[in-house]
Amino acid sequence: MLRRVVQNFTTRLATALLSFGVVWLTARYLGAAGRGAVSLFVTDCAAILLFIGLLGGSSLIYLAPRRNLWHLLLPAYGWATLVCALGTGMVALLRQPAPAYLLHLGVLSLLQAFFSINTALLLGRRREGTYNLLTLAQVALLAGTLLLAFKFGGRWVSVETYYYAAYMAFGLPLLLSLVPLLRLPDPRRRRGLRLRATTRELARHSRGAHFSNMLAFANYRLGYYFVAYFADARAVGVLSVGVALMEAIWLIPRSAALVQYVDLVNTPGGSPLPESALRVGRLAVLGTAAAVLVLVAVPPAMLTAVFGREFGPAQTVMRLLAPGSVMMAVQMLISSYFAGRAQYRINNAATLFGLVLTLTGGLLLIPRLGIEGAALASTLSYTASTAFLLWHFRRATGLGITTFLPGPTDITRAWQLLRSR
């Protein structure tokens, strides 16, 4: 398990570095206002993709070992097409952007939706290597295309260039993801009764599994819309840089949580968490805390040197987000446990609790403190929802917060891993 986590982490680390490259390129060449425009577009796409999970998402991973993949793929694709069309229409009504913006939003969100469906099915069948390569290729294409366009394209330095780079980055990996799917042994005959039964089962699991993801997205990104309303796109750009840097650290607990989830859905429901999973969880929390300390020690002058003069305040954002980022490492590990046991209500309740604090904190703090208020509201929300999950985790397993606190043995093990690499 530890070897698989390390492999997953290595891929996610490379993905995070490339994502950092995208943030740097858009911030450096487009400025705070341009970076803010890109952040709002990415957030709109992510908001639409959230609703796709109501007939897909992590439930595809859960059902992939148990059902014919083509009976899962067809309803997921159909639902994704409908959601992308309706979601783009909702953005048109609520924000009234330019028609070109809406066209890019609809097409790119659909490409991302199909790609996420394909890779979720591959991951459910334990094609983790293929999943990692495709995910890495997607971000590498986006970063590489932007680099060529901004650095050598001259007149291509604009927000629109991001859209065209995204077509390459999302379209090509989508086509490549079809190849391993076609090689799987599942028969492709469309049997009506089985297809309908699988669709109903997918919908039932997705409603419970994905509701917390929708609430979590609101927790993560609602601050962007508050800041855009109470301030401007420039402030959103500065906030997005600080958030992106801190959230990049989450690749450590996400790597451990993803492997834990895949193992849980492939094992009997009554099996307890093995000691190896708990040890990996402690190492993930340790790695997250160490990375947070390193990041908050970065001086503002370095941020301005890397991203531009407008982005110095991002350091304050990161310092306010630091405690919440460590708490989120614990939350991801516990959430994956309850999701792997199909106990979705606990995750949903925890995320809803955090969302209430995000809304309250955003309305009270952001008008007064700006982007610092957005960061503080997020930390309060992450801490409260993690405490809620810890209480339920203790009731379910008898294990408390000390389970995730690294000890001397874990630190020694982490040092041995670093030396072996």
Tab-separated table of C-alpha atoms in Angstrom:
chain	number	residue	atom	x	y	z
A	1	MET	CA	0.000	0.000	0.000
A	2	LEU	CA	2.816	2.382	0.868
A	3	ARG	CA	4.463	1.729	-2.503
A	4	ARG	CA	1.213	2.554	-4.317
A	5	VAL	CA	0.769	5.717	-2.250
A	6	VAL	CA	4.313	6.804	-3.115
A	7	GLN	CA	3.648	6.177	-6.815
A	8	ASN	CA	0.382	8.082	-6.613
A	9	PHE	CA	2.065	10.857	-4.676
A	10	THR	CA	4.887	11.122	-7.211
A	11	THR	CA	2.375	11.563	-10.008
A	12	ARG	CA	0.381	14.088	-8.020
A	13	LEU	CA	3.556	15.944	-7.132
A	14	ALA	CA	4.435	16.250	-10.798
A	15	THR	CA	0.847	17.303	-11.515
A	16	ALA	CA	0.989	19.895	-8.744
A	17	LEU	CA	4.253	21.318	-10.064
A	18	LEU	CA	2.765	21.604	-13.531
A	19	SER	CA	-0.388	23.174	-12.076
A	20	PHE	CA	1.857	25.624	-10.280
A	21	GLY	CA	3.369	26.370	-13.670
A	22	VAL	CA	-0.101	27.176	-15.009
A	23	VAL	CA	-0.760	29.493	-12.065
A	24	TRP	CA	2.618	31.169	-12.549
A	25	LEU	CA	2.184	31.618	-16.290
A	26	THR	CA	-1.304	33.107	-16.018
A	27	ALA	CA	-0.314	35.350	-13.104
A	28	ARG	CA	3.003	36.483	-14.572
A	29	TYR	CA	1.820	37.191	-18.110
A	30	LEU	CA	-1.808	38.195	-17.515
A	31	GLY	CA	-1.482	40.071	-14.221
A	32	ALA	CA	-3.843	39.915	-11.232
A	33	ALA	CA	-6.928	40.846	-13.281
A	34	GLY	CA	-6.175	38.237	-15.958
A	35	ARG	CA	-5.402	35.618	-13.344
A	36	GLY	CA	-8.698	36.471	-11.663
A	37	ALA	CA	-10.590	36.007	-14.944
A	38	VAL	CA	-8.979	32.584	-15.467
A	39	SER	CA	-9.788	31.607	-11.867
A	40	LEU	CA	-13.442	32.517	-12.297
A	41	PHE	CA	-13.630	30.495	-15.536
A	42	VAL	CA	-12.037	27.466	-13.872
A	43	THR	CA	-14.443	27.864	-10.947
A	44	ASP	CA	-17.443	28.020	-13.298
A	45	CYS	CA	-16.262	24.817	-14.996
A	46	ALA	CA	-15.765	23.111	-11.653
A	47	ALA	CA	-19.231	24.176	-10.492
A	48	ILE	CA	-20.821	22.592	-13.570
A	49	LEU	CA	-18.739	19.421	-13.188
A	50	LEU	CA	-19.960	19.051	-9.620
A	51	PHE	CA	-23.483	18.230	-10.767
A	52	ILE	CA	-22.148	15.589	-13.132
A	53	GLY	CA	-21.239	13.599	-10.051
A	54	LEU	CA	-24.943	13.145	-9.268
A	55	LEU	CA	-24.840	10.308	-11.813
A	56	GLY	CA	-21.176	9.384	-11.678
A	57	GLY	CA	-18.196	10.740	-9.749
A	58	SER	CA	-16.680	8.513	-7.088
A	59	SER	CA	-19.655	6.137	-7.431
A	60	LEU	CA	-18.181	5.047	-10.766
A	61	ILE	CA	-15.066	3.930	-8.876
A	62	TYR	CA	-17.255	2.154	-6.319
A	63	LEU	CA	-19.349	0.275	-8.910
A	64	ALA	CA	-16.650	-0.360	-11.537
A	65	PRO	CA	-15.408	-3.608	-9.878
A	66	ARG	CA	-19.008	-4.853	-9.600
A	67	ARG	CA	-20.760	-3.881	-12.844
A	68	ASN	CA	-20.315	-3.866	-16.622
A	69	LEU	CA	-18.389	-0.680	-17.448
A	70	TRP	CA	-20.490	0.084	-20.512
A	71	HIS	CA	-23.651	0.037	-18.422
A	72	LEU	CA	-21.994	2.703	-16.274
A	73	LEU	CA	-20.470	4.707	-19.124
A	74	LEU	CA	-23.627	5.290	-21.174
A	75	PRO	CA	-25.798	6.914	-18.456
A	76	ALA	CA	-22.828	8.876	-17.136
A	77	TYR	CA	-22.113	10.337	-20.593
A	78	GLY	CA	-25.758	11.195	-21.183
A	79	TRP	CA	-26.114	12.912	-17.828
A	80	ALA	CA	-22.852	14.830	-18.343
A	81	THR	CA	-24.080	16.212	-21.675
A	82	LEU	CA	-27.343	17.386	-20.135
A	83	VAL	CA	-25.644	18.966	-17.122
A	84	CYS	CA	-23.068	20.849	-19.196
A	85	ALA	CA	-25.817	22.321	-21.381
A	86	LEU	CA	-27.986	23.339	-18.414
A	87	GLY	CA	-25.022	24.556	-16.382
A	88	THR	CA	-23.815	26.827	-19.166
A	89	GLY	CA	-27.329	28.214	-19.430
A	90	MET	CA	-27.391	28.937	-15.694
A	91	VAL	CA	-24.085	30.796	-15.909
A	92	ALA	CA	-25.536	32.824	-18.781
A	93	LEU	CA	-28.524	33.814	-16.637
A	94	LEU	CA	-26.651	34.508	-13.407
A	95	ARG	CA	-23.467	36.183	-14.637
A	96	GLN	CA	-24.375	37.215	-18.211
A	97	PRO	CA	-20.880	36.849	-19.715
A	98	ALA	CA	-20.030	37.226	-23.408
A	99	PRO	CA	-21.324	34.539	-25.839
A	100	ALA	CA	-17.738	33.432	-26.620
A	101	TYR	CA	-17.158	32.790	-22.910
A	102	LEU	CA	-20.255	30.596	-22.749
A	103	LEU	CA	-19.190	28.586	-25.799
A	104	HIS	CA	-15.781	27.863	-24.268
A	105	LEU	CA	-17.412	27.036	-20.943
A	106	GLY	CA	-19.863	24.534	-22.427
A	107	VAL	CA	-17.393	22.671	-24.626
A	108	LEU	CA	-14.503	22.568	-22.154
A	109	SER	CA	-16.692	21.467	-19.263
A	110	LEU	CA	-18.031	18.608	-21.432
A	111	LEU	CA	-14.519	17.489	-22.410
A	112	GLN	CA	-13.477	17.479	-18.760
A	113	ALA	CA	-16.623	15.588	-17.787
A	114	PHE	CA	-16.051	12.776	-20.294
A	115	PHE	CA	-12.391	12.539	-19.269
A	116	SER	CA	-13.240	12.295	-15.555
A	117	ILE	CA	-15.803	9.551	-16.276
A	118	ASN	CA	-13.298	7.489	-18.258
A	119	THR	CA	-10.518	7.808	-15.700
A	120	ALA	CA	-12.854	7.024	-12.784
A	121	LEU	CA	-13.819	3.737	-14.432
A	122	LEU	CA	-10.175	2.871	-15.059
A	123	LEU	CA	-9.296	3.665	-11.457
A	124	GLY	CA	-12.157	1.500	-10.209
A	125	ARG	CA	-10.635	-1.407	-12.134
A	126	ARG	CA	-7.293	-0.655	-10.463
A	127	ARG	CA	-5.645	0.700	-13.598
A	128	GLU	CA	-3.857	3.190	-11.371
A	129	GLY	CA	-0.813	3.533	-13.611
A	130	THR	CA	-2.952	4.450	-16.611
A	131	TYR	CA	-4.981	6.842	-14.470
A	132	ASN	CA	-1.839	8.587	-13.247
A	133	LEU	CA	-0.343	8.916	-16.731
A	134	LEU	CA	-3.515	10.376	-18.217
A	135	THR	CA	-3.931	12.861	-15.364
A	136	LEU	CA	-0.324	13.947	-15.672
A	137	ALA	CA	-0.596	14.292	-19.447
A	138	GLN	CA	-3.588	16.589	-19.122
A	139	VAL	CA	-1.820	19.131	-16.928
A	140	ALA	CA	1.446	18.826	-18.870
A	141	LEU	CA	-0.319	19.691	-22.117
A	142	LEU	CA	-1.994	22.712	-20.554
A	143	ALA	CA	1.221	24.047	-19.026
A	144	GLY	CA	3.313	23.344	-22.130
A	145	THR	CA	0.848	24.968	-24.538
A	146	LEU	CA	0.558	28.067	-22.359
A	147	LEU	CA	4.338	28.323	-22.074
A	148	LEU	CA	4.779	28.208	-25.840
A	149	ALA	CA	1.978	30.689	-26.451
A	150	PHE	CA	2.954	33.229	-23.784
A	151	LYS	CA	6.719	33.066	-24.103
A	152	PHE	CA	7.108	32.680	-27.834
A	153	GLY	CA	3.717	33.603	-29.259
A	154	GLY	CA	3.935	37.358	-28.731
A	155	ARG	CA	0.394	38.448	-29.553
A	156	TRP	CA	-1.072	35.344	-27.881
A	157	VAL	CA	-0.728	36.795	-24.359
A	158	SER	CA	-4.429	36.993	-23.460
A	159	VAL	CA	-7.080	35.203	-21.420
A	160	GLU	CA	-8.485	33.675	-24.624
A	161	THR	CA	-5.224	31.774	-25.095
A	162	TYR	CA	-6.009	29.828	-21.925
A	163	TYR	CA	-9.217	28.553	-23.512
A	164	TYR	CA	-7.495	27.281	-26.653
A	165	ALA	CA	-4.730	25.640	-24.619
A	166	ALA	CA	-7.414	23.890	-22.573
A	167	TYR	CA	-8.938	22.380	-25.723
A	168	MET	CA	-5.631	20.639	-26.412
A	169	ALA	CA	-5.102	19.657	-22.782
A	170	PHE	CA	-8.547	18.119	-22.272
A	171	GLY	CA	-9.293	16.796	-25.759
A	172	LEU	CA	-6.209	14.677	-26.458
A	173	PRO	CA	-6.129	12.811	-23.083
A	174	LEU	CA	-9.859	12.119	-23.513
A	175	LEU	CA	-9.174	10.331	-26.782
A	176	LEU	CA	-6.264	8.433	-25.242
A	177	SER	CA	-8.398	7.324	-22.279
A	178	LEU	CA	-10.732	5.470	-24.647
A	179	VAL	CA	-7.969	3.039	-25.645
A	180	PRO	CA	-7.597	1.212	-22.281
A	181	LEU	CA	-11.389	1.230	-21.820
A	182	LEU	CA	-11.853	-0.592	-25.117
A	183	ARG	CA	-9.313	-3.195	-24.020
A	184	LEU	CA	-11.261	-4.170	-20.911
A	185	PRO	CA	-13.049	-7.539	-21.192
A	186	ASP	CA	-16.586	-6.269	-20.485
A	187	PRO	CA	-19.091	-7.206	-23.232
A	188	ARG	CA	-20.481	-4.153	-25.031
A	189	ARG	CA	-23.956	-5.494	-25.705
A	190	ARG	CA	-26.680	-3.114	-24.553
A	191	ARG	CA	-29.043	-5.197	-22.478
A	192	GLY	CA	-31.938	-2.929	-21.610
A	193	LEU	CA	-32.960	-4.383	-18.250
A	194	ARG	CA	-29.424	-4.569	-16.906
A	195	LEU	CA	-28.617	-1.087	-18.220
A	196	ARG	CA	-31.652	0.412	-16.484
A	197	ALA	CA	-30.908	-1.431	-13.251
A	198	THR	CA	-27.292	-0.266	-13.265
A	199	THR	CA	-28.376	3.305	-13.995
A	200	ARG	CA	-30.726	3.285	-11.002
A	201	GLU	CA	-28.006	1.834	-8.792
A	202	LEU	CA	-25.515	4.435	-10.022
A	203	ALA	CA	-27.980	7.244	-9.308
A	204	ARG	CA	-28.679	5.912	-5.811
A	205	HIS	CA	-24.994	5.696	-4.880
A	206	SER	CA	-24.118	8.998	-6.555
A	207	ARG	CA	-26.704	11.038	-4.666
A	208	GLY	CA	-25.257	10.008	-1.348
A	209	ALA	CA	-21.595	9.937	-2.353
A	210	HIS	CA	-21.481	13.182	-4.293
A	211	PHE	CA	-23.569	15.521	-2.188
A	212	SER	CA	-20.628	16.137	0.134
A	213	ASN	CA	-18.411	16.932	-2.881
A	214	MET	CA	-20.859	19.619	-3.968
A	215	LEU	CA	-20.868	21.133	-0.498
A	216	ALA	CA	-17.071	20.850	-0.302
A	217	PHE	CA	-16.720	22.771	-3.549
A	218	ALA	CA	-18.823	25.561	-2.066
A	219	ASN	CA	-16.512	25.552	0.952
A	220	TYR	CA	-13.423	25.770	-1.244
A	221	ARG	CA	-14.572	28.316	-3.823
A	222	LEU	CA	-17.465	30.359	-2.437
A	223	GLY	CA	-14.930	32.887	-1.210
A	224	TYR	CA	-13.955	33.669	-4.814
A	225	TYR	CA	-17.474	34.840	-5.591
A	226	PHE	CA	-17.726	36.818	-2.355
A	227	VAL	CA	-14.430	38.563	-3.092
A	228	ALA	CA	-15.483	39.226	-6.698
A	229	TYR	CA	-18.693	40.815	-5.392
A	230	PHE	CA	-17.235	42.840	-2.515
A	231	ALA	CA	-13.914	43.669	-4.240
A	232	ASP	CA	-12.844	42.984	-7.858
A	233	ALA	CA	-11.185	40.479	-10.216
A	234	ARG	CA	-7.729	41.682	-9.148
A	235	ALA	CA	-8.413	40.640	-5.545
A	236	VAL	CA	-9.696	37.266	-6.771
A	237	GLY	CA	-6.424	36.810	-8.660
A	238	VAL	CA	-4.309	37.442	-5.554
A	239	LEU	CA	-6.513	35.179	-3.442
A	240	SER	CA	-6.378	32.409	-6.048
A	241	VAL	CA	-2.572	32.348	-6.012
A	242	GLY	CA	-2.439	31.908	-2.228
A	243	VAL	CA	-5.164	29.268	-2.306
A	244	ALA	CA	-3.556	27.389	-5.203
A	245	LEU	CA	-0.206	27.182	-3.426
A	246	MET	CA	-1.733	25.909	-0.185
A	247	GLU	CA	-4.069	23.459	-1.901
A	248	ALA	CA	-1.134	22.034	-3.854
A	249	ILE	CA	0.008	20.560	-0.529
A	250	TRP	CA	-3.195	18.517	-0.375
A	251	LEU	CA	-1.762	16.181	-2.986
A	252	ILE	CA	-0.071	14.411	-0.056
A	253	PRO	CA	-3.245	13.416	1.869
A	254	ARG	CA	-5.233	13.000	-1.360
A	255	SER	CA	-2.742	10.407	-2.583
A	256	ALA	CA	-3.124	8.406	0.621
A	257	ALA	CA	-6.905	8.861	0.729
A	258	LEU	CA	-7.371	7.756	-2.883
A	259	VAL	CA	-5.427	4.515	-2.419
A	260	GLN	CA	-7.274	3.877	0.850
A	261	TYR	CA	-10.621	4.420	-0.872
A	262	VAL	CA	-9.829	2.075	-3.772
A	263	ASP	CA	-8.784	-0.631	-1.297
A	264	LEU	CA	-11.885	-0.155	0.858
A	265	VAL	CA	-14.330	-0.536	-2.037
A	266	ASN	CA	-12.589	-3.774	-3.011
A	267	THR	CA	-12.706	-5.347	0.484
A	268	PRO	CA	-15.583	-6.660	2.662
A	269	GLY	CA	-17.526	-4.006	4.541
A	270	GLY	CA	-16.770	-5.320	8.032
A	271	SER	CA	-12.997	-5.295	7.674
A	272	PRO	CA	-11.237	-2.782	9.970
A	273	LEU	CA	-8.626	-0.352	8.767
A	274	PRO	CA	-5.268	-2.165	8.676
A	275	GLU	CA	-2.304	-0.765	10.559
A	276	SER	CA	-0.578	-0.054	7.243
A	277	ALA	CA	-3.387	2.340	6.279
A	278	LEU	CA	-3.162	4.127	9.633
A	279	ARG	CA	0.616	4.427	9.293
A	280	VAL	CA	0.255	5.885	5.798
A	281	GLY	CA	-2.339	8.315	7.159
A	282	ARG	CA	0.047	9.549	9.853
A	283	LEU	CA	2.825	9.981	7.293
A	284	ALA	CA	0.425	11.974	5.106
A	285	VAL	CA	-0.428	14.322	7.977
A	286	LEU	CA	3.255	14.676	8.836
A	287	GLY	CA	4.148	15.481	5.242
A	288	THR	CA	1.310	18.008	4.995
A	289	ALA	CA	2.372	19.824	8.167
A	290	ALA	CA	6.013	19.962	7.032
A	291	ALA	CA	5.052	21.316	3.609
A	292	VAL	CA	2.789	23.954	5.172
A	293	LEU	CA	5.609	25.176	7.414
A	294	VAL	CA	7.935	25.491	4.444
A	295	LEU	CA	5.376	27.388	2.388
A	296	VAL	CA	4.407	29.910	5.054
A	297	ALA	CA	8.106	30.668	5.584
A	298	VAL	CA	8.408	31.937	2.006
A	299	PRO	CA	8.911	35.744	2.196
A	300	PRO	CA	6.498	38.036	0.313
A	301	ALA	CA	9.424	39.349	-1.731
A	302	MET	CA	9.834	35.897	-3.283
A	303	LEU	CA	6.169	35.807	-4.257
A	304	THR	CA	6.418	39.187	-5.945
A	305	ALA	CA	9.593	38.083	-7.719
A	306	VAL	CA	7.906	34.929	-9.012
A	307	PHE	CA	4.356	36.094	-9.760
A	308	GLY	CA	4.639	39.876	-10.018
A	309	ARG	CA	4.401	42.948	-7.810
A	310	GLU	CA	0.654	42.591	-7.258
A	311	PHE	CA	0.862	39.215	-5.525
A	312	GLY	CA	2.741	40.025	-2.293
A	313	PRO	CA	-0.472	39.892	-0.164
A	314	ALA	CA	-0.867	36.211	-1.111
A	315	GLN	CA	1.603	35.417	1.692
A	316	THR	CA	-0.872	36.632	4.334
A	317	VAL	CA	-3.546	34.487	2.719
A	318	MET	CA	-1.324	31.410	3.001
A	319	ARG	CA	-0.522	32.028	6.663
A	320	LEU	CA	-4.203	32.292	7.530
A	321	LEU	CA	-4.972	29.141	5.549
A	322	ALA	CA	-2.122	27.130	7.096
A	323	PRO	CA	-3.949	25.643	10.148
A	324	GLY	CA	-6.972	24.736	8.056
A	325	SER	CA	-4.776	23.062	5.439
A	326	VAL	CA	-3.340	20.680	8.038
A	327	MET	CA	-6.820	19.929	9.373
A	328	MET	CA	-7.964	19.139	5.844
A	329	ALA	CA	-5.325	16.406	5.619
A	330	VAL	CA	-7.024	14.628	8.515
A	331	GLN	CA	-10.467	15.295	7.031
A	332	MET	CA	-9.600	13.740	3.663
A	333	LEU	CA	-8.392	10.534	5.276
A	334	ILE	CA	-11.502	10.157	7.436
A	335	SER	CA	-13.834	11.083	4.579
A	336	SER	CA	-12.324	8.381	2.378
A	337	TYR	CA	-12.987	5.834	5.148
A	338	PHE	CA	-16.686	6.690	5.411
A	339	ALA	CA	-17.044	6.926	1.614
A	340	GLY	CA	-15.389	3.533	1.171
A	341	ARG	CA	-17.938	2.102	3.609
A	342	ALA	CA	-20.793	3.880	1.749
A	343	GLN	CA	-21.620	5.886	4.900
A	344	TYR	CA	-22.216	9.070	2.960
A	345	ARG	CA	-24.492	10.828	5.440
A	346	ILE	CA	-21.662	11.463	7.880
A	347	ASN	CA	-19.504	13.122	5.215
A	348	ASN	CA	-22.494	15.130	4.001
A	349	ALA	CA	-23.333	16.375	7.491
A	350	ALA	CA	-19.719	17.382	8.158
A	351	THR	CA	-19.436	19.293	4.894
A	352	LEU	CA	-22.797	20.995	5.415
A	353	PHE	CA	-21.630	22.100	8.849
A	354	GLY	CA	-18.506	23.569	7.297
A	355	LEU	CA	-20.516	25.298	4.577
A	356	VAL	CA	-22.652	27.099	7.148
A	357	LEU	CA	-19.483	28.505	8.705
A	358	THR	CA	-18.121	29.440	5.261
A	359	LEU	CA	-21.275	31.398	4.434
A	360	THR	CA	-21.373	33.083	7.830
A	361	GLY	CA	-17.675	33.880	7.863
A	362	GLY	CA	-17.723	35.086	4.267
A	363	LEU	CA	-20.576	37.512	4.850
A	364	LEU	CA	-19.106	38.826	8.097
A	365	LEU	CA	-15.362	38.809	7.399
A	366	ILE	CA	-14.857	39.423	3.675
A	367	PRO	CA	-16.569	42.869	3.546
A	368	ARG	CA	-14.286	43.991	6.408
A	369	LEU	CA	-11.046	42.093	5.785
A	370	GLY	CA	-11.149	41.299	2.058
A	371	ILE	CA	-9.062	38.331	0.954
A	372	GLU	CA	-7.738	37.868	4.493
A	373	GLY	CA	-11.326	37.400	5.665
A	374	ALA	CA	-11.873	34.780	2.951
A	375	ALA	CA	-8.816	32.824	4.129
A	376	LEU	CA	-9.831	33.047	7.783
A	377	ALA	CA	-13.389	31.894	7.002
A	378	SER	CA	-11.990	28.864	5.166
A	379	THR	CA	-9.744	27.871	8.065
A	380	LEU	CA	-12.640	28.078	10.546
A	381	SER	CA	-14.792	25.961	8.250
A	382	TYR	CA	-12.118	23.291	7.689
A	383	THR	CA	-11.373	23.006	11.407
A	384	ALA	CA	-15.011	22.690	12.466
A	385	SER	CA	-15.942	20.085	9.818
A	386	THR	CA	-12.833	18.019	10.652
A	387	ALA	CA	-13.737	18.033	14.352
A	388	PHE	CA	-17.218	16.782	13.443
A	389	LEU	CA	-15.769	13.910	11.391
A	390	LEU	CA	-13.282	12.999	14.106
A	391	TRP	CA	-16.114	12.590	16.598
A	392	HIS	CA	-17.972	10.199	14.288
A	393	PHE	CA	-14.777	8.348	13.386
A	394	ARG	CA	-14.131	7.699	17.052
A	395	ARG	CA	-17.659	6.360	17.507
A	396	ALA	CA	-17.318	4.067	14.482
A	397	THR	CA	-13.802	2.720	15.066
A	398	GLY	CA	-12.786	3.655	18.607
A	399	LEU	CA	-9.876	5.659	17.168
A	400	GLY	CA	-9.397	9.341	17.935
A	401	ILE	CA	-7.232	12.246	16.828
A	402	THR	CA	-4.090	10.604	18.238
A	403	THR	CA	-4.427	7.981	15.484
A	404	PHE	CA	-3.392	10.636	12.963
A	405	LEU	CA	-0.682	12.297	15.059
A	406	PRO	CA	2.784	11.168	13.895
A	407	GLY	CA	5.084	9.682	16.501
A	408	PRO	CA	8.866	9.083	16.584
A	409	THR	CA	8.477	5.816	14.644
A	410	ASP	CA	6.582	7.591	11.880
A	411	ILE	CA	9.179	10.340	11.670
A	412	THR	CA	11.937	7.724	11.430
A	413	ARG	CA	9.991	5.909	8.713
A	414	ALA	CA	9.494	9.142	6.773
A	415	TRP	CA	13.223	9.875	6.967
A	416	GLN	CA	14.033	6.376	5.692
A	417	LEU	CA	11.665	6.880	2.748
A	418	LEU	CA	13.286	10.188	1.874
A	419	ARG	CA	16.770	8.686	2.035
A	420	SER	CA	15.699	5.714	-0.123
A	421	ARG	CA	14.473	8.164	-2.800
